[in-house]
Coordinates of C-alpha atoms in Angstrom, one line a residue:
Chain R
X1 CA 0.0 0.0 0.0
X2 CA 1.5 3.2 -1.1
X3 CA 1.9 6.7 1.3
X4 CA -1.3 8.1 -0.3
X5 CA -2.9 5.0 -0.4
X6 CA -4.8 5.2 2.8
X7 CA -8.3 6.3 1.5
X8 CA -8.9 2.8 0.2
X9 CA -9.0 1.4 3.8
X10 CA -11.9 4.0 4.5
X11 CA -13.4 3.1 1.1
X12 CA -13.4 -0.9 1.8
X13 CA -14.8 -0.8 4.8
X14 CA -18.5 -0.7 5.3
X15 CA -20.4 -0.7 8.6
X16 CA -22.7 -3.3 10.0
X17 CA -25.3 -0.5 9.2
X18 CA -28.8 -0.8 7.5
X19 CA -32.1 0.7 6.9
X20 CA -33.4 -0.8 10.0
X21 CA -30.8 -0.1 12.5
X22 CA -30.4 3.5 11.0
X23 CA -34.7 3.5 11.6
X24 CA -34.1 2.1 15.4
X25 CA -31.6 4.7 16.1
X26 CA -33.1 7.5 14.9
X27 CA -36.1 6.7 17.3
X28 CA -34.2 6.6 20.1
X29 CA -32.4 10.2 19.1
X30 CA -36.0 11.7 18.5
X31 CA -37.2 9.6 21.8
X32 CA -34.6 10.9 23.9
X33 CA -34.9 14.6 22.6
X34 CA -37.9 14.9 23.7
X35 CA -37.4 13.7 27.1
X36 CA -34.9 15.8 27.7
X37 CA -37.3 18.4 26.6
X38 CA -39.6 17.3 29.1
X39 CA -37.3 17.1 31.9
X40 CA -35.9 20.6 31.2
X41 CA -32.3 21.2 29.8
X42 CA -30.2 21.0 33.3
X43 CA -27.0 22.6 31.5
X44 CA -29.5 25.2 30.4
X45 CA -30.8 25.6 34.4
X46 CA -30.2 29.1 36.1
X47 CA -27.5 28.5 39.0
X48 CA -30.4 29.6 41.2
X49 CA -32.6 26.7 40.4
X50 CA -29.4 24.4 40.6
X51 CA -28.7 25.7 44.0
X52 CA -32.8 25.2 45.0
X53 CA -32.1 21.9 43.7
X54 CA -29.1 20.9 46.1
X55 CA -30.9 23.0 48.8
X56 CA -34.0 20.7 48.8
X57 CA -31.6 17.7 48.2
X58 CA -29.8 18.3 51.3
X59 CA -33.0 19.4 53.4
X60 CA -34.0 16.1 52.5
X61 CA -31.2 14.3 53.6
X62 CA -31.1 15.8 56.8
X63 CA -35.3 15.1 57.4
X64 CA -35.0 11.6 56.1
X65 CA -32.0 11.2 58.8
X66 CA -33.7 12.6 61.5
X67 CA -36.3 10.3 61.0
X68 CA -34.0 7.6 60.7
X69 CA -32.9 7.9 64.1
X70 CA -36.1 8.8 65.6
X71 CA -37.6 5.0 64.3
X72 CA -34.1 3.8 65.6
X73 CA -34.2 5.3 69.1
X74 CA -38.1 3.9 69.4
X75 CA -37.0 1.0 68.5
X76 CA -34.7 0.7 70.8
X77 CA -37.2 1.7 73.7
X78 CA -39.2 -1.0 73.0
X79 CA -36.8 -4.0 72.6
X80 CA -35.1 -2.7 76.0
X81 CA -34.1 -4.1 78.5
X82 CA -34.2 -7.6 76.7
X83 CA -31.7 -6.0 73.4
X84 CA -32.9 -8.8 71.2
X85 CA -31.3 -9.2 67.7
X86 CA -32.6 -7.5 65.2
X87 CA -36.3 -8.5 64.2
X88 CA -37.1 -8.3 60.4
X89 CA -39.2 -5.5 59.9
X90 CA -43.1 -5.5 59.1
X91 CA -43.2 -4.6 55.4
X92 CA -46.6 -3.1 55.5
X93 CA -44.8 -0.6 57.6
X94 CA -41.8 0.6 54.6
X95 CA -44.3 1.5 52.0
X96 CA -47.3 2.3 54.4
X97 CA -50.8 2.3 53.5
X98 CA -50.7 5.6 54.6
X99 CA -48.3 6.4 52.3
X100 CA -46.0 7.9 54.7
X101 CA -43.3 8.6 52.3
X102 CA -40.3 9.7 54.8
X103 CA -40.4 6.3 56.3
X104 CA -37.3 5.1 54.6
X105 CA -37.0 0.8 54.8
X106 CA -34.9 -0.3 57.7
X107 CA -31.9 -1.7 57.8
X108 CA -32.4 -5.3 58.5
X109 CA -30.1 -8.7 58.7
X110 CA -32.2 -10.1 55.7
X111 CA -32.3 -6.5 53.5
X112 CA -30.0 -6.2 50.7
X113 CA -28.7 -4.2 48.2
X114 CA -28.2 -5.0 44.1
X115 CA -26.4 -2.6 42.0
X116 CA -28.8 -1.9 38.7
X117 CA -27.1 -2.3 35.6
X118 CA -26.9 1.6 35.2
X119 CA -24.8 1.9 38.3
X120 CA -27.9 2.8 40.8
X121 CA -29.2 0.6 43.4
X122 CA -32.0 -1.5 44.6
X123 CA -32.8 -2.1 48.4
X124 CA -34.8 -5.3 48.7
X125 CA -36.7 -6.1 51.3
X126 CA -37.2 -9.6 52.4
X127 CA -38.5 -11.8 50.3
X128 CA -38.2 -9.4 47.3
X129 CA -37.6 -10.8 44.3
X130 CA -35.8 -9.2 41.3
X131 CA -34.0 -10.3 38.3
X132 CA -31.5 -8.4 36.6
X133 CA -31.0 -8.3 32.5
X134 CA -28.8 -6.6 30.5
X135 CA -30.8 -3.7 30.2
X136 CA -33.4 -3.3 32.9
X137 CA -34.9 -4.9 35.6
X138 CA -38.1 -7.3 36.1
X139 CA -39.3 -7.3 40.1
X140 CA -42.0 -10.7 40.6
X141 CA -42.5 -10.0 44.3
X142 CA -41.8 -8.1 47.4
X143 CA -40.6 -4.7 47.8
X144 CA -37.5 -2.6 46.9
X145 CA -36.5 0.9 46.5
X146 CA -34.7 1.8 43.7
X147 CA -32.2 4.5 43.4
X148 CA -32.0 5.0 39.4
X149 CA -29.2 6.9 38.0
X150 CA -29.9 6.2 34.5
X151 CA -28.9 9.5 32.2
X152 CA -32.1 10.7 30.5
X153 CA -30.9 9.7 27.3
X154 CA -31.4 6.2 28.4
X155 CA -33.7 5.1 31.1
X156 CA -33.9 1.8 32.3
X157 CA -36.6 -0.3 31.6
X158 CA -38.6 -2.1 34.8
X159 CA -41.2 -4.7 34.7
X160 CA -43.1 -5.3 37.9
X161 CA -45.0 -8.3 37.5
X162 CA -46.5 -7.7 34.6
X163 CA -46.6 -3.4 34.6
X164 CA -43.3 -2.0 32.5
X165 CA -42.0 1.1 34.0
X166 CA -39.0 3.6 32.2
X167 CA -37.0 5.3 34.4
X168 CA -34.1 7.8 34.4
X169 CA -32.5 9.2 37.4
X170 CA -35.8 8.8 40.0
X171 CA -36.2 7.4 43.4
X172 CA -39.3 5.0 43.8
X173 CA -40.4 2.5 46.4
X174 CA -42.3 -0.5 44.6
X175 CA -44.2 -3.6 46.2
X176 CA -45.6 -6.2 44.6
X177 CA -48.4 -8.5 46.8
X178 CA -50.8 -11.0 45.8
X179 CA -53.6 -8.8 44.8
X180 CA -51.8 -5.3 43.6
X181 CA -48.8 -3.7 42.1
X182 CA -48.2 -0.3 44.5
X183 CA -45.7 2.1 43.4
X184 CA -44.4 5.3 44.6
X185 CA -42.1 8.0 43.4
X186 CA -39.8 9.7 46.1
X187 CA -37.7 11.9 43.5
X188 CA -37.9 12.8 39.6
X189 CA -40.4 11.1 37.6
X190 CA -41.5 7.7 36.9
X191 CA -43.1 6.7 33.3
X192 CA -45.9 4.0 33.6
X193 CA -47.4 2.2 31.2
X194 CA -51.3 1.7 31.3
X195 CA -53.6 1.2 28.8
X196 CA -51.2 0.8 26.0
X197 CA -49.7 4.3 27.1
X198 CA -47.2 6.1 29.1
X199 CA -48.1 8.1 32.2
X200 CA -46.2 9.9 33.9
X201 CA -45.6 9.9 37.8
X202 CA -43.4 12.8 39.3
X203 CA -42.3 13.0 42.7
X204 CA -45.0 12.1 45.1
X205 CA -47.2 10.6 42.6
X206 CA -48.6 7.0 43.2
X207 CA -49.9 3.9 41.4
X208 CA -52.1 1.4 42.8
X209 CA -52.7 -1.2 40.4
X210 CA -55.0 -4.8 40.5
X211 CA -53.0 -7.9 39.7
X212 CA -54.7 -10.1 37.0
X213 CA -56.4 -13.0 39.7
X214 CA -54.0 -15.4 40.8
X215 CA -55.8 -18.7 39.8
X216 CA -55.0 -21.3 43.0
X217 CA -54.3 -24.8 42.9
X218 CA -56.9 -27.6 43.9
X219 CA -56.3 -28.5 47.4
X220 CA -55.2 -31.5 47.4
X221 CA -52.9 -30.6 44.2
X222 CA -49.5 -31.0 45.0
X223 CA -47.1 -27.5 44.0
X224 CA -45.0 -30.3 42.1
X225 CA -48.3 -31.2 40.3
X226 CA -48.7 -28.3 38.1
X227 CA -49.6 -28.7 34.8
X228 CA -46.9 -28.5 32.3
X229 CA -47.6 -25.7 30.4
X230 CA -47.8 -23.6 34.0
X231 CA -44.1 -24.2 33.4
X232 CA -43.4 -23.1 29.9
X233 CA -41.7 -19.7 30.2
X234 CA -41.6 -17.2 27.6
X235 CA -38.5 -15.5 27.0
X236 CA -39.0 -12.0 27.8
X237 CA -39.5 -9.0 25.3
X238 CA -35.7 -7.9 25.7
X239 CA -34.6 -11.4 25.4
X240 CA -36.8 -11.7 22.1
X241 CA -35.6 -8.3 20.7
X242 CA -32.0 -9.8 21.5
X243 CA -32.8 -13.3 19.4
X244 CA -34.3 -10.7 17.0
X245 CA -30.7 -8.8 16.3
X246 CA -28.6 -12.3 16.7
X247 CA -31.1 -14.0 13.9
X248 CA -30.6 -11.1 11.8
X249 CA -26.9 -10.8 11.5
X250 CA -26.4 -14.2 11.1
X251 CA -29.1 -14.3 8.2
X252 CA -31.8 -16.5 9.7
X253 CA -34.9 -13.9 8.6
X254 CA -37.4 -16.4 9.5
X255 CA -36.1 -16.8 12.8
X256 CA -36.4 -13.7 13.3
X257 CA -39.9 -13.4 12.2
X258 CA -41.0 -16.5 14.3
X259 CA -39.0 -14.5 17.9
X260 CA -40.9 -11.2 16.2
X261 CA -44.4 -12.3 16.2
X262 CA -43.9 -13.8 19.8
X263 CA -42.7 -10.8 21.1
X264 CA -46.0 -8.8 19.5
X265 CA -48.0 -11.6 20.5
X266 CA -47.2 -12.3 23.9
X267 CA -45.7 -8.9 25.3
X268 CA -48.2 -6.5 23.6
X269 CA -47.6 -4.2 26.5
X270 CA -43.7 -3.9 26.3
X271 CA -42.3 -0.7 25.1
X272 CA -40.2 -3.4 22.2
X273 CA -43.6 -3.4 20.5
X274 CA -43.0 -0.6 18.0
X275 CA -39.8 -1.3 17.1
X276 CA -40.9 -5.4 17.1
X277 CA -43.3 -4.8 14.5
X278 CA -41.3 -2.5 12.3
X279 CA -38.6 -4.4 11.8
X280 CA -41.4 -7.7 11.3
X281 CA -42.9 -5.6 8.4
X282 CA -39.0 -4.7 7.4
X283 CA -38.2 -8.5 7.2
X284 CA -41.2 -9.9 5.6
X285 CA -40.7 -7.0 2.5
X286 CA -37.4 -8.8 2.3
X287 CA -38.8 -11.6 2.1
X288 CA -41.2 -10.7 -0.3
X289 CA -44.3 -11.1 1.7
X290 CA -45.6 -8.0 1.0
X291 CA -49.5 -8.6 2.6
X292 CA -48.1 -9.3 5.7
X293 CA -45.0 -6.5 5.5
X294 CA -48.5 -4.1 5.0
X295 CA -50.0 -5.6 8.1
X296 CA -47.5 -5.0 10.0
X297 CA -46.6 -1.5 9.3
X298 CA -50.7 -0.5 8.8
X299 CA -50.8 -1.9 12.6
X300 CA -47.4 0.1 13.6
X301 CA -48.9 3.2 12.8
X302 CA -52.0 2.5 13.9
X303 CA -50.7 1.4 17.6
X304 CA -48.2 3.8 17.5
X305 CA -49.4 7.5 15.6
X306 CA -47.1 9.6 17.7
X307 CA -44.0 7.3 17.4
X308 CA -41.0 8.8 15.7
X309 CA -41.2 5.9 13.0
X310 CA -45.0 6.0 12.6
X311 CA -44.6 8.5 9.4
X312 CA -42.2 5.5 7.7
X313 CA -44.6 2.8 8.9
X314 CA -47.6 4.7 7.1
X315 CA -45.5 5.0 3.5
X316 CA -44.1 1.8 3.9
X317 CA -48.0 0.5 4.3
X318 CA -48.8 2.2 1.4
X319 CA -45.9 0.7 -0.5
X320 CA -46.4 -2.4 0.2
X321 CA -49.9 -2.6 -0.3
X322 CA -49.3 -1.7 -4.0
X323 CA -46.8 -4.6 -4.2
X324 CA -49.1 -7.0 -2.7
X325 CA -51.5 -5.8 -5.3
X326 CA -53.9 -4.1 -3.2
X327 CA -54.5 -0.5 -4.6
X328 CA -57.4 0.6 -3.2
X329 CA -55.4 -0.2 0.6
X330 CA -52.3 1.9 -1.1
X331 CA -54.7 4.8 -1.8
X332 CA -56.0 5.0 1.2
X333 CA -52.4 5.0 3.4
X334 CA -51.0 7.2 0.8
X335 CA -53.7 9.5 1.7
X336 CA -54.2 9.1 5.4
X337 CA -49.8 9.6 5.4
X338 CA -50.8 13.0 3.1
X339 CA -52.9 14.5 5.6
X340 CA -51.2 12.9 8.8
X341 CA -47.4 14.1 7.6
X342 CA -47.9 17.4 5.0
X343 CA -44.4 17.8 3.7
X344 CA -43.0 15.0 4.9
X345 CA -40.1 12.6 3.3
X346 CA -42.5 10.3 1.5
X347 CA -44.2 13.1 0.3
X348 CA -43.6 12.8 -3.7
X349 CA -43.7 8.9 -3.4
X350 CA -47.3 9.1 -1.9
X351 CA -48.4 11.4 -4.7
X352 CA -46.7 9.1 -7.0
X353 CA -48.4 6.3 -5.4
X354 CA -51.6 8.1 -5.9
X355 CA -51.1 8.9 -9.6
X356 CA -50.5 5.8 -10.6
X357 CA -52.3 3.6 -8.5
Chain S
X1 CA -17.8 5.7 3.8
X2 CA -17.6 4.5 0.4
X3 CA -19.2 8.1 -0.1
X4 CA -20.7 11.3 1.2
X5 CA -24.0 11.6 1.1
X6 CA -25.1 14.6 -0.7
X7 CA -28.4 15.9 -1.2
X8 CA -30.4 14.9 -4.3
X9 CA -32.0 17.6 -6.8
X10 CA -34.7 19.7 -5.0
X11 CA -33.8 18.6 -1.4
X12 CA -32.8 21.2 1.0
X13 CA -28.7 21.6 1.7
X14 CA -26.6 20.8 4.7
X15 CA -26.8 24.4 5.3
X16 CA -30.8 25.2 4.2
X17 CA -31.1 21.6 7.0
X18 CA -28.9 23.1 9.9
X19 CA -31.1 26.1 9.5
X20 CA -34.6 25.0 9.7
X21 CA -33.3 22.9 12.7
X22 CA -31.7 25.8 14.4
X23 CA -35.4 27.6 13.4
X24 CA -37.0 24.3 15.3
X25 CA -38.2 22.5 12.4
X26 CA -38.4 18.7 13.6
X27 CA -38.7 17.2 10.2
X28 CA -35.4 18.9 9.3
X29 CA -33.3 17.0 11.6
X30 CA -34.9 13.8 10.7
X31 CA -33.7 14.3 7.0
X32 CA -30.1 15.7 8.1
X33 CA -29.7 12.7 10.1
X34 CA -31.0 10.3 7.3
X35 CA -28.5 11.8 5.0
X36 CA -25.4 11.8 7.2
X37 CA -26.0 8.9 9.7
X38 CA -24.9 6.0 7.4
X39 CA -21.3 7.8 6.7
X40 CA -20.6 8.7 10.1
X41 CA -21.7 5.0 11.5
X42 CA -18.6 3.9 9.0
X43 CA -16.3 6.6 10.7
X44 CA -17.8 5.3 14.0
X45 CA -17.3 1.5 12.9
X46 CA -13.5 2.2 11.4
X47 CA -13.1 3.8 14.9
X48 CA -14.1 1.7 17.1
X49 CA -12.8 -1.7 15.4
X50 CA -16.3 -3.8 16.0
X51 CA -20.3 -2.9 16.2
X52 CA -20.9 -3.2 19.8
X53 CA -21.0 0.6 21.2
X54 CA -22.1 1.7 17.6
X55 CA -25.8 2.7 18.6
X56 CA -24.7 4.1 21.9
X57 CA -21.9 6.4 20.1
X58 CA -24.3 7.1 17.3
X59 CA -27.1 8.3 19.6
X60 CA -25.1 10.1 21.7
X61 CA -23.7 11.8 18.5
X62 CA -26.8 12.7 17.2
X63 CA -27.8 14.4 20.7
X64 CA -24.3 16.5 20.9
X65 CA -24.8 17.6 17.8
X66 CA -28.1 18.6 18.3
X67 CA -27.2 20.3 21.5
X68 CA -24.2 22.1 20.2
X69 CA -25.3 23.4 16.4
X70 CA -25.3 26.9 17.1
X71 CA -21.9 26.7 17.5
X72 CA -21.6 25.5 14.1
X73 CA -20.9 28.8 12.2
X74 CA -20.6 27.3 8.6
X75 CA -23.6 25.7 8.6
X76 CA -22.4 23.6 5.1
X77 CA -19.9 21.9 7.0
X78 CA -22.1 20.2 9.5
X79 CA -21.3 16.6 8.5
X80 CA -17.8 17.5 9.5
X81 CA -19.1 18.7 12.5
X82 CA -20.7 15.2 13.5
X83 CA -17.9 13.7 12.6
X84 CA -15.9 15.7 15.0
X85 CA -18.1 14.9 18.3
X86 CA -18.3 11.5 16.8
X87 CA -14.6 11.1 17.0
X88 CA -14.3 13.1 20.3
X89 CA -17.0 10.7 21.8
X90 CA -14.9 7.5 20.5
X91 CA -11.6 8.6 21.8
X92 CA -13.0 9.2 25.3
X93 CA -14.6 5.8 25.2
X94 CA -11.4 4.1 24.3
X95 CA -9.3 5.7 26.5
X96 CA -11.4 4.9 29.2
X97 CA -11.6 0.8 28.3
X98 CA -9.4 -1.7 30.2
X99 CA -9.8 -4.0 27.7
X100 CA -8.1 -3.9 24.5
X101 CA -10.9 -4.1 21.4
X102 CA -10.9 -6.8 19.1
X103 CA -11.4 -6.0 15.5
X104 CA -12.5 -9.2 14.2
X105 CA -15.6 -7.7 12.9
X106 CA -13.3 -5.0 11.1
X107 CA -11.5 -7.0 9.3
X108 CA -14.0 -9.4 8.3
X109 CA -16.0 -6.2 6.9
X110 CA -13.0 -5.4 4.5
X111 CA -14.2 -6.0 0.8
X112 CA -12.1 -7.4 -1.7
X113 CA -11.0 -4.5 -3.7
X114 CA -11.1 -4.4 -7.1
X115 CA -8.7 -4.2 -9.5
X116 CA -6.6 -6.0 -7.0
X117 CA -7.6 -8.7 -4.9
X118 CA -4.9 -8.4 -2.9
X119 CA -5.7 -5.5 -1.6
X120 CA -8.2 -6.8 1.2
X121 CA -5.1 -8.4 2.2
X122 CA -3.5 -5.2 2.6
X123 CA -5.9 -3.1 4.3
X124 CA -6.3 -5.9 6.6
X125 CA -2.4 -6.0 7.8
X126 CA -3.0 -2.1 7.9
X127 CA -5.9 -2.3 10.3
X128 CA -4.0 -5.0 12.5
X129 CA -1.0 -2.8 12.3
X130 CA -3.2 0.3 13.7
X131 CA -4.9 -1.7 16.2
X132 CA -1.2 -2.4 17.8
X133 CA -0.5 1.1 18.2
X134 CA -1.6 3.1 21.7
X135 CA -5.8 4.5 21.2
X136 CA -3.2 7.7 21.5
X137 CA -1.5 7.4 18.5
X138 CA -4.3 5.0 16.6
X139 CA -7.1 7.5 16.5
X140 CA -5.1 11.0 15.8
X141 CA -3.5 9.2 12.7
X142 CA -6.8 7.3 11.3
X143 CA -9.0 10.5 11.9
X144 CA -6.4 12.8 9.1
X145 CA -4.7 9.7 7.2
X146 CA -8.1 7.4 6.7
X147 CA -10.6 9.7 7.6
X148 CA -9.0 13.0 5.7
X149 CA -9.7 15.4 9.1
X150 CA -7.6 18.4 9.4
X151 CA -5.0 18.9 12.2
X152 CA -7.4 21.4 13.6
X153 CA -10.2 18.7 13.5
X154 CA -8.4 15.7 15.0
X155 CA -6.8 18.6 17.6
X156 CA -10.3 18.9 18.8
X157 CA -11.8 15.6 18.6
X158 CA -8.3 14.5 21.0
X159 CA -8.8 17.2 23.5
X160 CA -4.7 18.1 22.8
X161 CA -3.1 20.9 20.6
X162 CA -2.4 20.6 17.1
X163 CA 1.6 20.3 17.7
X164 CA 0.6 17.5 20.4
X165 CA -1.5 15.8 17.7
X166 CA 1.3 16.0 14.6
X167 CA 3.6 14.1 17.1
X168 CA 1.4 11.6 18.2
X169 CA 0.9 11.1 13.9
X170 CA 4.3 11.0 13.3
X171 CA 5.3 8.7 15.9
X172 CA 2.4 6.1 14.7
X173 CA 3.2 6.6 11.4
X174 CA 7.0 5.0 12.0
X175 CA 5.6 2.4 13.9
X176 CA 3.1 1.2 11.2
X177 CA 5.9 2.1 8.5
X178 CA 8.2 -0.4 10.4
X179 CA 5.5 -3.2 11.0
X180 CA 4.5 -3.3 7.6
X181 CA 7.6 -3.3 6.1
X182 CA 8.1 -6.9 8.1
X183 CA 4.9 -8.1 6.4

């Protein structure tokens, strides 16, 4: 290779880097613009409001401290003169009916602490139960407090029982019974999904939410007796979505599909959804099932009007129609993206669409 | 980056783009990043040696340079601008890793080049030869020598002077002279 040679090594190389990774990123860019529109710029804060901030932070400390040693010094008065070992604390007692938020959870022999894949914490309580993934959390019992100190850019995703959380930098208690999911947020904000959408809960807000009924085994039904499909597990949507990526580089499209539909199917509620069923409709164009690439990108928008991909999901429905021979389905996506997205990047090939179709 | 993008007849510029953004126009940004975002995934790929932190880097990229475009005062030469915090955000990554990268993915992505076959081979030893030098040395020289980035530029995306940078060029470029000159 010569001096001046060097360009050919840029030139040779090409990236791991397609349509739908480029789709998935820019998503996340759009998605994580506007949270940190809705959190407000920090670099932007006044150093006034920064110094409120740390004021209130520290006021905090000090109250929650206090308190500490107020529940520490009753405590004491009542286990005198006998100074047993320490007794497990009552859980109804860290996340109170009352809601008595400056009751922070005890220290106790059988509480312990998990660092979150982000770098924050988790206090469990006894007989909490969490399990941690490579990108987020999923809680199937007790109670914990998690100290999140996810950048907003990229919040970390929680599943409690069956509710998904997103959180980025926030405080919250959660407990998980037999009959109800409680949740409550100490500091920033907590994103819930409900309903197929997001709420939001910022500091102090709550969530009280029914578990689906627990069906119980006949009496005389041994546990080791359950039926076998009781213990079929289904991979979870993040374990999917990673079977999803793994299939796809290594060329196995229908794989891909197959782990794809599951994740639609069975996770309908998981924030993997949108991207699940745009990169479905992505695959089966390439592998020239247009009907169902249609389907799949008509239901993407539909589900999912105000996501940052919905406006490729509608032309690509309108595309695909034509190719699966359906026109008069072409005509009308063409025109629903038209007077959904005036002026947007599909634009001309809509109005093409419509010309000749 | 087997090429630029540019934009096609009738679409806006790099420069008409940057300012509709700066103006707050969404759907700008959306078609800026659509132009530019394959290229500087490439840069990002060379860079880093494998795919692993490529949608992290990317995203943050993306944000930085959303965050920082007023400073851009020649609004045409925004793609260099990404490609500046891209580097910048690369550089501070590698630094900061223990672990040395493994650029298996690299070189597998290395096409055969035509007229000469051979050359895959070559570009190939180069890339290994790179990826023996310090992050230090590696990253000044690909950013001007592979990547075509001024002194200025690389200066900036290193955090280090221009004189520091030359150095740091020169000494990588003996090294690699003298490993590939043993085959």
């Amino acid at each position: 290779m010569g001096d001046t040679d060097w360009r050919a090594a840029r030139e040779a190389v090409e990236a791991p880097w397609d349509e739908l990774r480029e789709a998935r990123n820019l998503k996340g860019v759009l998605a994580a613009r506007q949270r940190v529109r809705q959190l407000g710029d920090v670099e932007s804060a006044s150093a006034v409001q920064r110094w409120a901030v740390w004021l209130a932070l520290a006021g905090a400390v000090v109250v929650t401290g206090l308190i500490v040693v107020g529940i520490e010094l009753d405590r004491d008065d009542e286990e005198r003169p006998g100074h047993a070992a320490t007794q497990p604390i009552d859980e109804e007692h860290v996340i109170a009916p009352t809601n008595d938020r400056a009751s922070p959870p005890a220290e106790t022999a059988e509480t312990s602490t998990v660092t979150l894949p982000d770098g924050g914490h988790v206090r469990l309580q006894p007989g909490a139960r969490i399990e941690l993934l490579e990108d987020g959390v999923v809680q199937s019992s007790g109670r914990a407090r998690y100290m999140v100190a996810r950048e907003p850019t990229r919040p970390l995703e929680i599943v409690l029982d069956k509710v998904s959380l997103r959180v980025a930098a926030a405080v919250f208690e959660a407990a998980i019974d037999v009959h109800h999911v409680d949740l409550i947020v100490l500091e920033g904000r907590v994103e819930l999904r409900e309903d197929g959408r997001w709420v939001v809960l910022e500091h102090g807000g709550e969530a009280h939410i029914p578990r689906e009924p627990h069906v119980p085994l006949a009496p005389d039904e041994p546990e080791h007796e359950k039926p076998r499909t009781a213990e079929i597990e289904i991979p979870s949507a993040a374990e999917l979505m990673q079977r999803v990526d793994q299939a796809r580089s290594e060329g196995r499209l229908e794989d891909a599909i197959v782990d794809l539909r599951t994740l639609v199917e069975q996770h309908g509620q998981s924030t993997y959804v949108g991207a699940a069923l745009f990169t479905l409709a992505q695959l089966e164009s390439k592998r020239g099932r247009h009907q169902a690439a249609a389907a799949a990108f008509a239901e993407h928008s539909r589900r999912f009007p105000n996501d940052p991909l919905s406006e490729d999901a509608l032309a690509g429905a309108a595309t695909q129609s034509v190719l699966a021979g359906a026109a008069n389905h072409a005509r009308e996506f063409a025109q629903e993206y038209l007077e959904r997205f005036p002026g947007g990047i599909h634009q001309t090939r809509m109005l093409d669409l419509l010309a000749t179709n | 980056m087997a090429a630029i993008a540019r934009p096609r007849e009738n679409e806006p510029t790099d420069s008409e783009l940057v300012a509709a953004i700066l103006a707050g126009d969404e759907h700008a940004f959306t078609l800026l990043y659509r132009r530019h975002a394959r290229s500087i995934a490439g840069f990002v790929f060379r860079l880093l040696g494998d795919s692993g932190d490529l949608d992290d880097v990317m995203q943050e990229t993306m944000l930085e340079t959303l965050r920082s475009l007023h400073r851009l005062q020649d609004h045409a030469r925004v793609r260099s601008f990404m490609s500046t915090i891209a580097a910048r955000i690369v550089y501070a990554r590698v630094r900061k890793q223990k672990r040395r990268r493994q650029i298996y993915e690299l070189l597998e992505a290395v096409k055969p080049g035509p007229p000469d076959p051979r050359e895959r081979e070559r570009i190939q030893a180069l890339y290994r030869a790179l990826w023996q030098l310090p992050d230090e040395q590696r990253v000044p020289w690909m950013l001007t020598c592979i990547e075509g980035m001024t002194l200025d530029e690389a200066a900036s995306a290193c955090g280090c002077s221009q004189s520091t940078v030359r150095r740091r060029i020169a000494q990588a470029q003996r090294r690699l002279d003298w490993r590939l000159s043993r085959g």
